[in-house]
C-alpha cells in the first residue's frame, strides 16, 4: 500500500504534473508519443499516422475550406465533413422548390454533384521543423516576420497549387514549414435534412446527451491528368490511394481513440493572471453583449416565421460563441481550474528557482505579466466592445457592403460580386429588428463608456452623427435604407448607397477601432515576447524530466488521442459514452423548429431496421464521447480507432468541458462525435444512396 502511494509522489517531484492526457500533437512529433499511445491501446506505429513521403493516414485528412476538417472516405475522392461545415454550400444550392436544407440532398450520380465556387480543400504534403533555418536569421537582426518571409522567398517548392507556409509554434520557440496542395473543385454530394444534420439546433448545441447527425458529403475533382483545377465539366473525381477504412465494429468505454484535424486556437500555457482576466472580465462582457442581441432576435423569431428563416443561421453563429463562453466560465469554476493552473505555475517557478541559470527569471516574468495584464485590461475591454458591436450591429454590415460597392464602382471595376453580396445581405435582413437590437446594443456601449471613460467609446461621435441622432432613436435611418437593390439599376443602387445617412458609419467606426487596437499593440507585443520566454521555461522544465509539451493549436494539422468514455458532470449524475436513436424519438417535438422530424425519417427509425449498423444490443448508436483534446476547427475531423479506422465524426465538445481551451482535464473534457454507423445508416437505409456505400471500404 505504502509503495503504491510513494511512486506517484516520486514521479510528481521529478516531473511537474503538467498536462497529463492533454495535447494536440503535430503529426511529425508523434514518434515521441508512440509508446504512450501504444500503452493506451493503439495498434499502429506513429509512421502509419504520419509520414511525409509515404502513404499514411495523413493523406486522407483535408483542411476543409480553411475553417473545418474533412476526410477522404473513398478512392474516388469522397469527403466526409460536418453538416454545419457544409451548411453554406447546402444553403446556396437551396431554393423554395428544392430546399436541400430542409429535405436533404443526395446526388443521384456524379453528374448530379454540385460545384461550389470558392470552396477548396488543402491536403498536407509535409510538415518540417525549420527552426534551425529561422533562428540564425533572427540572430542576424531580422524580425520573425522578415525571417519567415526571407525563408519563404528562397523556397523552390511553391507552384500554382502547391503552397508553402511557415508558422510559429510554442509562441515563437519553434518554426514549422508546411507544404500543402489545394484542390478547388469540391462538389456537394449529399446532406441529410436539417432535422437530422442539425437536430436539436441551438438548444442541444454543446450539450450531452446529444442526437445530432452532423454530417455532409462532398467530392474532390481534378483535371483529367489528376492535377488540381478549378471547376470544369471535364474534371474527374480525385483518385485517392489512401482513403480511410470504415469500421462498423463499434466502440466501448476505454477504447483508444484519436482525432486528426485542424484545431484553431487554444491557450494552455497562459500565466494565471491572464486566464483570470479572460474568464472573469472579458468573457462576461462578451456574453452580456451577445445576450442583448440574442434576446431581441429570439423574441421576433418566435412570432415571425419569415424572421425565423432569415435569422436562423445568424442566431446559430452568435449563440455558438455565447453558449461556449458561459460553459467556459462555469467549467472553470466547477473544475477548480484556476487552482490547478496556479499549482502548475508554481511548479514551473520552483523548477527554475532551483536551476541556477534562470534562477529568478520565472518569478520576475510572472511579476511582469501581472503588471502588463492589468495595464492591458482597459484596452482589451474596449477592443472587445468594438469587435462585438462591429460584428452584430447589422447596419454596419450594410454600410461595409455599400462602401465596397461604391469603391469598386468609382474605380470602374466590375461590381457584380458586390451587388450580389448586398442582395444576399438584404435577403436575410429585418431592419426593424436590427433597429431594436442595435439600439439596445449601442446604448449598452454608451452607458459602459459613460461609466468608464477608458473604454474609448466614441460617445461624442455617436451623438453627433446624423446616423445616430436621426436614426438610432427614430426609425427614419433604417426605413430609408435602399434595401431593394434588385429593383433598381446598378448605377442607381450605387448612388442610393453613397447618399444614405449610414454610408460612412462602418468606415468611421472601423477607423476608431483600428486606432484603439494600434494603441495597445506595443504593449501586447511586449506581452507576446514575454510569452515566448514563459513557454520556453515551461518546455525546459518539462524536458528536464524527459517530457515534451504539445504546442497550442494554431490551425495547423494535429492529432489528439484519448479514451472513449462518459463522465460525471456533477455529483450524482453520469453521462454514458453513447446515445442511440431511442433518444431522437424521445426528444421529438412535432412542429418544433429544433426537434421536429420528417414523417419518413421517424417511421424508418421506428421500424428499427438497423441491419449491420446496429450495436451489440440491437440499438443504433447516434453520438459518442471521448476524452480527446479538440477545439473549434476540429469540426469534421475523423475519429479513428486503434487501427486507424474511421469510427466517428467529430463535431462538438460537452459544455461542462469547453474550458479545455484554457485548461484541459480528462475528468470533464469530452469531444462529441457522430457514430459512423449512424452516418452509414442514414446514407444507406434512409437516403438509399447505395452508390456511395459501394465506393467505401469497410473493415472486415
Ligand atoms: N458547437 C459546434 C461548433 O462550435 C457546432 C456549431 C454549429 N451548430 C449550432 N447550433 N450553432 O462549431
Ligand atoms: N463545432 C466546432 C467546430 O466548428 C467544434 C467544437 C469545438 O469547438 O470543439 O469546429
XYZ file of C-alpha atoms and ligand atoms in Angstrom:
722
model
C 0.000 0.000 0.000
C 2.725 2.382 1.056
C 4.669 1.681 -2.108
C 1.684 2.484 -4.266
C 1.343 5.892 -2.718
C 5.032 6.659 -2.847
C 5.513 6.042 -6.528
C 3.207 8.734 -7.867
C 4.595 11.244 -5.413
C 8.115 10.486 -6.564
C 7.051 10.989 -10.162
C 5.314 14.233 -9.469
C 8.511 15.645 -7.998
C 10.527 14.555 -10.947
C 8.082 15.983 -13.404
C 5.722 18.803 -12.580
C 2.432 17.073 -13.104
C 1.743 19.244 -16.138
C -0.541 18.137 -18.749
C -1.380 14.531 -18.433
C -3.871 13.408 -21.040
C -3.695 16.694 -22.834
C -2.237 17.504 -26.156
C -2.774 18.348 -29.761
C 0.340 16.880 -31.318
C 1.966 17.864 -34.545
C 1.801 14.660 -36.590
C 5.549 14.547 -37.191
C 6.162 14.703 -33.434
C 4.006 11.658 -32.703
C 7.075 9.407 -32.634
C 7.625 10.816 -29.156
C 4.122 9.767 -28.135
C 4.192 6.337 -29.710
C 4.946 4.423 -26.502
C 2.235 6.291 -24.659
C -0.265 5.700 -27.457
C 0.527 2.011 -27.661
C 0.120 1.729 -23.900
C -3.344 3.195 -24.356
C -4.210 0.523 -26.889
C -3.035 1.857 -30.239
C -2.171 -0.867 -32.738
C -0.296 1.241 -35.283
C 3.033 2.983 -35.413
C 3.466 6.740 -35.458
C 4.615 6.466 -39.060
C 1.279 4.901 -40.054
C -0.325 8.129 -38.878
C 2.116 10.498 -40.472
C 4.953 10.020 -42.916
C 5.963 12.800 -45.243
C 6.534 10.959 -48.481
C 4.993 7.553 -48.000
C 1.332 6.580 -47.707
C -0.065 7.290 -44.247
C -3.349 8.312 -42.627
C -2.494 11.984 -43.131
C -3.124 11.566 -46.893
C -6.838 11.256 -46.128
C -7.145 14.372 -43.957
C -8.050 17.724 -45.515
C -8.416 21.247 -44.266
C -11.941 21.932 -45.493
C -12.353 25.493 -46.776
C -9.799 26.647 -44.211
C -12.409 26.564 -41.420
C -13.175 22.883 -40.819
C -11.635 19.454 -41.268
C -12.723 16.751 -43.694
C -11.555 13.259 -44.609
C -11.393 11.171 -47.768
C -13.524 8.059 -47.438
C -13.339 6.530 -50.893
C -10.788 6.036 -53.645
C -12.879 8.461 -55.701
C -12.255 11.495 -53.550
C -15.419 11.359 -51.441
C -15.100 13.747 -48.475
C -16.903 13.452 -45.163
C -17.348 16.562 -43.023
C -19.965 18.121 -40.750
C -23.365 19.373 -41.816
C -22.543 22.692 -40.157
C -19.319 22.880 -42.181
C -21.175 22.258 -45.436
C -24.091 24.423 -44.359
C -23.487 27.472 -46.503
C -22.794 25.330 -49.587
C -26.025 23.422 -48.993
C -27.857 26.697 -48.393
C -26.546 28.238 -51.627
C -27.931 25.367 -53.707
C -31.291 25.539 -51.964
C -34.378 27.273 -53.246
C -38.046 27.248 -52.299
C -38.684 24.398 -54.774
C -35.542 22.442 -53.835
C -34.960 23.134 -50.188
C -31.926 20.933 -49.516
C -31.510 22.338 -46.036
C -34.978 21.177 -45.138
C -35.258 17.985 -47.165
C -31.660 16.934 -47.574
C -29.900 16.316 -50.872
C -28.434 13.199 -52.426
C -26.844 13.426 -55.860
C -28.155 10.515 -57.916
C -24.964 10.255 -59.920
C -21.631 12.007 -60.183
C -23.067 14.218 -62.903
C -25.553 15.443 -60.358
C -22.949 16.565 -57.793
C -22.952 20.322 -57.321
C -19.936 22.642 -57.754
C -19.244 25.298 -55.132
C -17.410 28.419 -56.222
C -14.748 29.400 -53.719
C -14.756 26.147 -51.756
C -11.449 24.265 -51.575
C -9.669 21.550 -49.627
C -5.976 21.505 -48.699
C -4.003 18.266 -48.427
C -0.853 18.330 -46.310
C 2.209 17.056 -48.129
C 4.810 17.600 -45.429
C 5.450 19.380 -42.161
C 9.033 20.080 -41.206
C 10.811 21.814 -38.348
C 12.710 24.743 -39.888
C 13.723 26.435 -36.639
C 17.410 25.956 -37.429
C 16.941 27.979 -40.592
C 14.861 30.732 -38.989
C 16.750 31.392 -35.761
C 20.090 32.291 -37.381
C 18.245 34.893 -39.441
C 16.667 36.325 -36.297
C 20.062 36.348 -34.592
C 21.325 38.319 -37.566
C 18.845 41.055 -36.769
C 15.764 40.165 -38.795
C 12.360 40.252 -37.150
C 10.421 36.984 -37.009
C 8.290 38.090 -39.904
C 11.278 39.144 -42.022
C 12.992 35.848 -41.287
C 9.914 33.873 -42.305
C 9.494 35.927 -45.490
C 13.102 35.517 -46.426
C 13.000 31.740 -45.996
C 9.761 31.553 -47.952
C 11.297 33.502 -50.810
C 14.178 31.083 -51.068
C 11.788 28.146 -51.341
C 11.719 26.490 -54.730
C 8.729 24.249 -53.985
C 5.909 26.722 -54.471
C 3.923 26.263 -57.615
C 0.406 27.022 -58.648
C -1.416 24.639 -56.364
C 1.472 23.878 -54.014
C 1.506 26.188 -51.038
C 4.324 26.721 -48.618
C 3.702 28.296 -45.241
C 5.927 28.834 -42.247
C 4.208 29.035 -38.895
C 5.470 29.853 -35.462
C 4.552 27.395 -32.717
C 5.260 27.382 -28.990
C 4.958 31.177 -29.111
C 7.955 31.590 -31.392
C 10.146 28.889 -29.865
C 9.838 26.733 -32.951
C 9.025 27.255 -36.622
C 7.480 24.706 -38.918
C 7.197 24.693 -42.671
C 4.020 23.232 -44.085
C 3.743 22.209 -47.695
C 0.212 21.631 -48.872
C -1.740 21.245 -52.070
C -5.027 22.972 -52.764
C -7.885 21.475 -54.779
C -10.605 23.921 -55.670
C -13.240 21.834 -57.427
C -15.182 20.490 -54.446
C -18.752 19.397 -55.158
C -21.683 18.772 -52.885
C -22.611 15.072 -52.904
C -25.081 14.661 -50.101
C -26.564 16.053 -46.934
C -29.284 14.782 -44.622
C -32.272 17.015 -43.822
C -31.504 19.625 -41.145
C -33.856 17.679 -38.869
C -31.046 15.098 -38.831
C -27.925 17.181 -39.525
C -28.909 19.943 -37.119
C -31.247 18.008 -34.831
C -31.586 19.869 -31.519
C -30.050 23.005 -33.118
C -29.105 25.679 -30.576
C -30.816 24.097 -27.580
C -28.670 20.984 -27.885
C -25.552 22.750 -29.150
C -22.568 21.984 -26.824
C -24.838 19.645 -24.863
C -24.785 15.989 -23.929
C -26.795 13.732 -24.334
C -26.666 14.635 -27.987
C -28.543 13.250 -31.014
C -27.299 15.327 -33.954
C -26.334 13.601 -37.228
C -23.986 16.481 -38.054
C -22.532 15.252 -41.380
C -22.479 16.030 -45.081
C -20.526 14.705 -48.064
C -18.529 16.365 -50.816
C -16.226 15.157 -53.576
C -12.882 16.493 -54.770
C -12.471 16.742 -58.551
C -9.247 17.178 -60.534
C -8.227 17.893 -64.093
C -8.194 14.750 -66.271
C -4.456 14.367 -65.578
C -5.081 14.328 -61.822
C -3.772 17.818 -61.134
C -5.727 20.382 -59.108
C -8.038 22.557 -61.140
C -10.889 24.989 -60.705
C -14.317 23.686 -61.646
C -14.589 22.415 -65.186
C -17.087 19.977 -66.679
C -14.122 17.875 -67.920
C -12.819 17.348 -64.403
C -12.763 13.861 -62.942
C -13.059 12.581 -59.365
C -9.803 12.671 -57.413
C -8.049 9.327 -57.379
C -7.053 8.746 -53.766
C -4.704 5.943 -52.838
C -5.229 6.152 -49.112
C -8.882 6.696 -48.238
C -9.910 5.897 -44.666
C -11.300 2.458 -43.920
C -14.616 2.474 -42.093
C -15.189 0.317 -39.044
C -18.704 -0.820 -38.193
C -17.439 -2.818 -35.209
C -18.372 -0.101 -32.749
C -16.644 1.284 -29.701
C -16.849 0.689 -25.987
C -15.753 2.512 -22.833
C -11.990 2.659 -22.553
C -11.236 2.083 -26.237
C -8.370 4.031 -27.740
C -9.500 6.872 -29.994
C -7.815 9.705 -31.809
C -8.817 12.846 -33.654
C -6.945 14.049 -36.725
C -7.601 17.602 -37.882
C -7.029 21.319 -37.785
C -7.888 22.814 -34.358
C -7.954 26.624 -34.489
C -6.689 28.121 -31.270
C -6.005 27.030 -27.714
C -4.203 28.866 -24.916
C -2.974 26.249 -22.465
C 0.158 27.952 -21.152
C -1.033 31.446 -20.257
C 0.049 32.949 -16.949
C -2.702 32.534 -14.374
C -3.440 36.260 -14.156
C -4.158 36.250 -17.886
C -6.588 33.342 -17.637
C -8.301 35.034 -14.694
C -8.702 38.228 -16.728
C -10.070 36.333 -19.719
C -12.522 34.315 -17.674
C -13.586 36.899 -15.093
C -13.501 40.101 -17.130
C -13.548 39.536 -20.890
C -15.895 36.566 -21.218
C -18.669 38.190 -19.125
C -18.607 41.282 -21.352
C -18.857 39.212 -24.497
C -21.637 37.091 -23.022
C -23.611 40.134 -21.915
C -23.349 41.892 -25.291
C -24.383 38.793 -27.204
C -27.287 38.217 -24.849
C -28.719 41.605 -25.799
C -28.702 40.694 -29.476
C -29.879 37.126 -28.996
C -32.795 38.120 -26.767
C -34.038 40.717 -29.224
C -33.714 38.375 -32.198
C -35.283 35.481 -30.349
C -38.395 37.441 -29.405
C -39.033 38.180 -33.084
C -38.055 34.750 -34.369
C -40.601 33.130 -32.112
C -43.550 35.022 -33.549
C -42.499 35.671 -37.131
C -41.761 32.675 -39.375
C -40.104 34.868 -42.001
C -37.690 36.323 -39.435
C -37.126 32.792 -38.198
C -35.784 31.790 -41.614
C -33.793 34.996 -42.094
C -32.086 34.888 -38.708
C -31.664 31.147 -38.005
C -28.123 30.989 -39.311
C -27.019 34.313 -37.795
C -28.602 33.343 -34.496
C -26.771 30.000 -34.518
C -23.457 31.682 -35.102
C -23.881 34.388 -32.433
C -25.243 31.898 -29.927
C -22.497 29.328 -30.597
C -19.819 31.542 -29.044
C -22.157 32.892 -26.379
C -23.009 29.434 -25.121
C -19.436 28.183 -25.244
C -18.179 31.127 -23.180
C -20.777 30.553 -20.476
C -19.681 26.920 -20.428
C -16.071 28.014 -20.079
C -16.792 30.316 -17.142
C -18.841 27.703 -15.328
C -16.460 24.874 -16.196
C -13.502 26.813 -14.891
C -15.251 27.294 -11.550
C -16.630 23.783 -11.278
C -13.296 22.153 -12.115
C -11.300 24.497 -9.842
C -9.225 25.060 -12.946
C -7.585 28.227 -11.690
C -6.252 26.378 -8.634
C -4.695 23.727 -10.822
C -3.226 26.327 -13.152
C -1.774 28.157 -10.133
C -0.183 24.923 -8.990
C 1.344 24.349 -12.407
C 2.669 27.886 -12.467
C 4.245 27.437 -9.051
C 5.912 24.251 -10.207
C 7.480 25.938 -13.199
C 8.749 28.701 -10.920
C 10.030 26.193 -8.399
C 11.851 24.180 -11.005
C 13.602 27.229 -12.356
C 14.387 28.652 -8.935
C 16.426 25.538 -8.300
C 18.155 25.976 -11.622
C 20.989 28.487 -11.397
C 20.953 29.673 -14.963
C 17.417 31.040 -14.779
C 17.090 31.238 -11.054
C 14.771 34.212 -10.717
C 13.656 34.691 -14.282
C 10.398 32.778 -13.865
C 9.366 34.767 -10.779
C 10.264 38.043 -12.459
C 8.406 37.101 -15.572
C 5.229 36.300 -13.675
C 5.530 39.655 -11.882
C 5.955 41.447 -15.189
C 2.987 39.597 -16.647
C 0.780 40.588 -13.736
C 1.623 44.259 -14.269
C 1.266 44.105 -18.048
C -2.008 42.268 -17.883
C -3.608 44.730 -15.521
C -2.376 47.650 -17.588
C -3.801 45.999 -20.716
C -7.209 45.417 -19.181
C -8.847 48.615 -20.407
C -7.651 48.423 -23.987
C -8.653 44.785 -24.161
C -12.108 45.625 -22.875
C -12.546 48.417 -25.386
C -11.426 46.130 -28.187
C -13.992 43.560 -27.169
C -16.779 46.147 -27.163
C -15.735 47.340 -30.603
C -15.487 43.825 -32.007
C -18.883 42.771 -30.739
C -20.540 45.967 -31.986
C -18.838 45.781 -35.383
C -19.912 42.178 -35.723
C -23.506 42.306 -34.556
C -24.801 45.768 -35.463
C -26.124 44.766 -38.841
C -26.442 48.304 -40.126
C -22.649 48.385 -40.033
C -22.520 45.318 -42.222
C -24.785 47.094 -44.673
C -22.530 50.141 -44.553
C -19.443 47.994 -45.178
C -21.028 46.281 -48.186
C -22.294 49.623 -49.518
C -18.765 51.002 -49.215
C -17.274 48.039 -51.075
C -19.771 48.577 -53.848
C -19.226 52.319 -54.188
C -15.454 51.966 -54.072
C -15.431 49.371 -56.864
C -17.839 51.372 -58.942
C -15.810 54.586 -58.537
C -12.736 52.723 -59.716
C -14.639 51.492 -62.743
C -14.255 47.858 -61.675
C -16.776 45.077 -62.116
C -19.407 45.386 -59.379
C -21.393 42.170 -59.914
C -19.962 40.449 -56.875
C -20.517 43.481 -54.638
C -24.122 43.776 -55.808
C -24.675 40.091 -55.101
C -23.182 40.462 -51.637
C -25.512 43.362 -50.898
C -28.506 41.419 -52.175
C -27.729 38.373 -50.116
C -27.421 40.640 -47.052
C -30.823 42.183 -47.823
C -32.416 38.781 -48.181
C -31.752 37.997 -44.539
C -32.140 41.448 -43.058
C -35.040 42.760 -40.999
C -34.447 46.464 -40.493
C -36.891 46.931 -37.642
C -35.356 44.039 -35.783
C -31.849 45.395 -36.276
C -33.068 48.815 -35.156
C -34.313 47.335 -31.895
C -31.336 45.080 -31.291
C -28.737 47.699 -32.125
C -30.492 50.356 -30.086
C -30.069 48.152 -27.031
C -26.579 47.145 -28.007
C -25.304 50.646 -28.721
C -26.991 52.036 -25.620
C -25.199 49.437 -23.569
C -21.930 50.515 -25.176
C -22.572 54.191 -24.498
C -23.539 53.550 -20.894
C -20.442 51.455 -20.343
C -18.409 54.282 -21.891
C -20.001 56.854 -19.589
C -19.174 54.825 -16.534
C -15.673 54.053 -17.667
C -14.115 56.717 -19.843
C -11.094 54.494 -20.520
C -13.257 52.244 -22.670
C -12.782 54.596 -25.639
C -16.441 54.553 -26.596
C -16.875 57.214 -29.301
C -19.808 58.754 -27.450
C -19.373 62.184 -28.957
C -19.189 60.747 -32.443
C -22.267 58.631 -31.966
C -24.150 61.633 -30.642
C -23.083 63.977 -33.398
C -23.529 61.646 -36.285
C -26.615 62.020 -38.365
C -26.971 58.315 -38.303
C -27.154 58.332 -34.574
C -29.245 61.415 -33.920
C -31.812 60.851 -36.585
C -31.568 57.148 -36.795
C -30.976 55.181 -33.702
C -33.879 56.542 -31.754
C -36.159 57.086 -34.700
C -36.940 54.610 -37.436
C -36.016 57.063 -40.171
C -32.438 55.944 -40.664
C -33.475 52.347 -41.065
C -36.637 52.972 -43.044
C -34.687 54.954 -45.595
C -32.213 52.165 -46.334
C -32.242 51.279 -50.039
C -32.918 47.623 -49.433
C -34.460 46.587 -52.713
C -31.342 46.753 -54.796
C -32.708 44.200 -57.269
C -35.464 46.653 -58.213
C -33.073 49.366 -59.397
C -30.350 49.567 -61.960
C -26.830 49.113 -60.596
C -25.974 52.790 -61.120
C -28.947 53.880 -59.058
C -28.092 51.433 -56.299
C -24.576 52.868 -56.142
C -25.954 56.418 -55.765
C -28.585 55.399 -53.204
C -25.887 53.734 -51.127
C -23.498 56.643 -51.404
C -26.102 59.137 -50.271
C -27.521 57.249 -47.368
C -27.060 58.606 -43.839
C -25.412 55.403 -42.640
C -22.978 55.178 -45.536
C -19.942 56.314 -43.522
C -20.827 54.532 -40.328
C -18.642 51.500 -40.991
C -15.599 53.457 -42.139
C -15.832 55.850 -39.195
C -16.120 53.136 -36.599
C -13.556 50.791 -38.090
C -11.081 53.692 -38.149
C -11.722 54.356 -34.476
C -11.412 50.668 -33.738
C -8.066 50.482 -35.530
C -6.641 53.341 -33.555
C -7.709 51.757 -30.266
C -6.192 48.500 -31.469
C -2.913 50.079 -32.549
C -2.581 51.998 -29.320
C -2.255 48.821 -27.303
C -0.284 46.962 -29.940
C 3.160 47.679 -28.492
C 2.120 46.588 -25.033
C 0.617 43.424 -26.467
C 3.868 42.758 -28.327
C 5.764 43.025 -25.091
C 3.368 40.544 -23.549
C 3.865 38.202 -26.512
C 7.613 38.285 -26.221
C 7.204 37.504 -22.530
C 5.041 34.564 -23.571
C 7.842 33.290 -25.777
C 10.154 33.220 -22.802
C 7.499 31.804 -20.485
C 6.725 28.978 -22.909
C 10.410 28.268 -23.140
C 10.601 27.990 -19.349
C 7.674 25.558 -19.381
C 9.343 23.490 -22.067
C 12.716 23.314 -20.404
C 11.157 22.331 -17.085
C 9.308 19.528 -18.853
C 12.326 18.483 -20.880
C 14.371 18.105 -17.703
C 12.173 15.162 -16.865
C 12.051 13.747 -20.336
C 8.659 15.184 -21.299
C 7.596 17.136 -24.344
C 4.706 19.574 -24.209
C 2.310 19.891 -27.105
C 2.109 23.269 -28.782
C -1.065 25.333 -28.523
C -3.343 24.931 -31.540
C -2.967 27.425 -34.402
C -4.939 25.878 -37.275
C -2.090 23.552 -38.146
C -2.603 19.814 -38.502
C -2.802 17.997 -35.165
C -3.556 14.634 -33.629
C -5.019 14.189 -30.185
C -5.694 10.875 -28.526
C -7.553 9.564 -25.531
C -10.161 7.100 -24.412
C -13.760 6.626 -25.350
C -15.916 7.165 -22.285
C -18.592 9.033 -20.410
C -18.033 11.040 -17.229
C -19.727 12.547 -14.253
C -20.728 16.165 -14.916
C -21.709 16.693 -11.286
C -22.202 14.777 -8.095
C -24.849 12.140 -8.526
C -25.020 12.253 -12.319
C -23.258 10.277 -15.023
C -23.160 10.589 -18.776
C -22.896 7.402 -20.832
C -20.427 7.369 -23.677
C -23.197 6.633 -26.199
C -26.625 7.859 -27.250
C -28.989 5.916 -29.517
C -31.877 6.624 -31.850
C -34.245 5.944 -28.946
C -33.224 9.378 -27.684
C -34.097 11.003 -31.009
C -37.635 9.687 -30.747
C -37.810 10.795 -27.114
C -36.734 14.335 -27.996
C -39.082 14.593 -30.989
C -41.480 17.576 -30.740
C -43.904 17.857 -33.681
C -43.750 21.268 -35.358
C -40.831 22.487 -33.265
C -38.080 24.049 -35.360
C -35.325 22.315 -33.425
C -36.824 18.936 -32.578
C -39.265 18.138 -35.365
C -38.671 15.061 -37.536
C -39.858 14.330 -41.059
C -42.518 11.625 -41.031
C -40.485 9.352 -43.320
C -37.449 9.537 -41.091
C -39.427 8.886 -37.951
C -41.076 5.790 -39.316
C -37.703 4.490 -40.549
C -36.382 4.860 -37.002
C -39.473 3.283 -35.540
C -39.185 0.260 -37.833
C -35.762 -0.396 -36.225
C -34.307 -1.781 -39.408
C -30.727 -1.126 -38.342
C -29.123 -4.125 -40.063
C -25.347 -4.313 -39.844
C -25.238 -0.825 -38.348
C -26.780 -1.897 -35.024
C -24.724 -2.001 -31.835
C -24.286 -5.167 -29.740
C -27.729 -4.644 -28.149
C -29.609 -4.071 -31.384
C -29.780 -0.302 -30.909
C -28.421 2.207 -33.385
C -25.811 4.486 -31.767
C -26.028 8.170 -32.696
C -23.292 10.079 -30.851
C -20.277 9.060 -28.787
C -17.995 10.736 -26.228
C -14.251 10.554 -25.907
C -11.566 12.376 -23.932
C -9.715 13.775 -26.931
C -8.459 17.327 -26.697
C -10.184 19.246 -29.510
C -11.214 22.787 -30.348
C -13.002 24.902 -32.951
C -11.716 23.834 -36.380
C -11.802 20.186 -35.342
C -15.314 20.083 -36.711
C -15.447 17.392 -39.343
C -12.332 15.652 -38.016
C -12.295 11.879 -38.240
C -12.394 9.890 -35.021
C -10.174 6.855 -35.530
C -9.780 3.612 -33.576
C -6.609 1.829 -32.507
C -6.047 0.603 -36.066
C -6.707 3.970 -37.682
C -10.183 3.039 -38.935
C -12.982 5.572 -39.011
C -15.355 5.192 -36.071
C -16.912 8.634 -35.920
C -17.032 12.247 -36.997
C -16.071 14.963 -34.525
C -18.423 17.948 -34.287
C -18.593 19.387 -30.782
C -17.484 19.322 -27.153
C -19.528 18.963 -23.973
C -20.479 22.226 -22.330
C -19.001 21.171 -18.977
C -15.590 20.884 -20.608
C -15.394 23.815 -23.016
C -12.820 25.446 -20.750
C -10.398 22.927 -22.264
C -9.168 25.799 -24.453
C -7.515 27.150 -21.269
C -7.416 24.073 -19.112
C -7.980 20.513 -20.252
C -8.876 17.866 -17.717
C -9.858 14.329 -18.687
C -12.255 14.414 -15.740
C -14.791 16.516 -17.606
C -13.494 17.427 -21.050
C -15.068 15.380 -23.816
C -15.368 15.757 -27.551
C -18.628 14.718 -29.202
C -18.700 12.625 -32.362
C -21.394 11.205 -34.600
C -21.009 7.415 -34.572
C -20.021 6.359 -38.087
C -22.696 3.624 -38.009
C -25.416 6.247 -37.717
C -23.932 8.129 -40.679
C -23.833 4.957 -42.762
C -27.358 4.003 -41.746
C -28.681 7.420 -42.813
C -26.825 7.250 -46.145
C -27.752 3.651 -46.835
C -31.123 2.889 -45.272
C -32.696 6.332 -45.075
C -31.326 8.130 -48.143
C -30.882 4.942 -50.181
C -27.599 6.286 -51.563
C -26.122 2.831 -52.095
C -23.863 4.103 -54.884
C -21.886 5.938 -52.178
C -21.777 2.979 -49.812
C -20.357 0.875 -52.663
C -17.434 3.279 -53.065
C -16.352 2.998 -49.464
C -14.016 0.484 -47.907
C -15.253 -1.258 -44.766
C -13.058 -3.125 -42.319
C -13.944 -6.775 -42.064
N -20.720 23.880 -31.292
C -20.271 23.387 -32.564
C -19.110 24.245 -33.068
O -18.575 25.019 -32.339
C -21.403 23.329 -33.548
C -21.854 24.646 -34.045
C -22.940 24.583 -35.078
N -24.260 24.409 -34.515
C -25.020 25.392 -33.945
N -26.180 25.098 -33.452
N -24.623 26.637 -33.868
O -18.898 24.585 -34.189
N -18.140 22.792 -33.558
C -16.757 23.130 -33.506
C -16.184 23.477 -34.877
O -16.858 24.000 -35.730
C -16.029 22.035 -32.851
C -16.348 22.096 -31.442
C -15.227 22.637 -30.638
O -15.054 23.856 -30.525
O -14.526 21.767 -30.120
O -15.013 23.348 -35.121
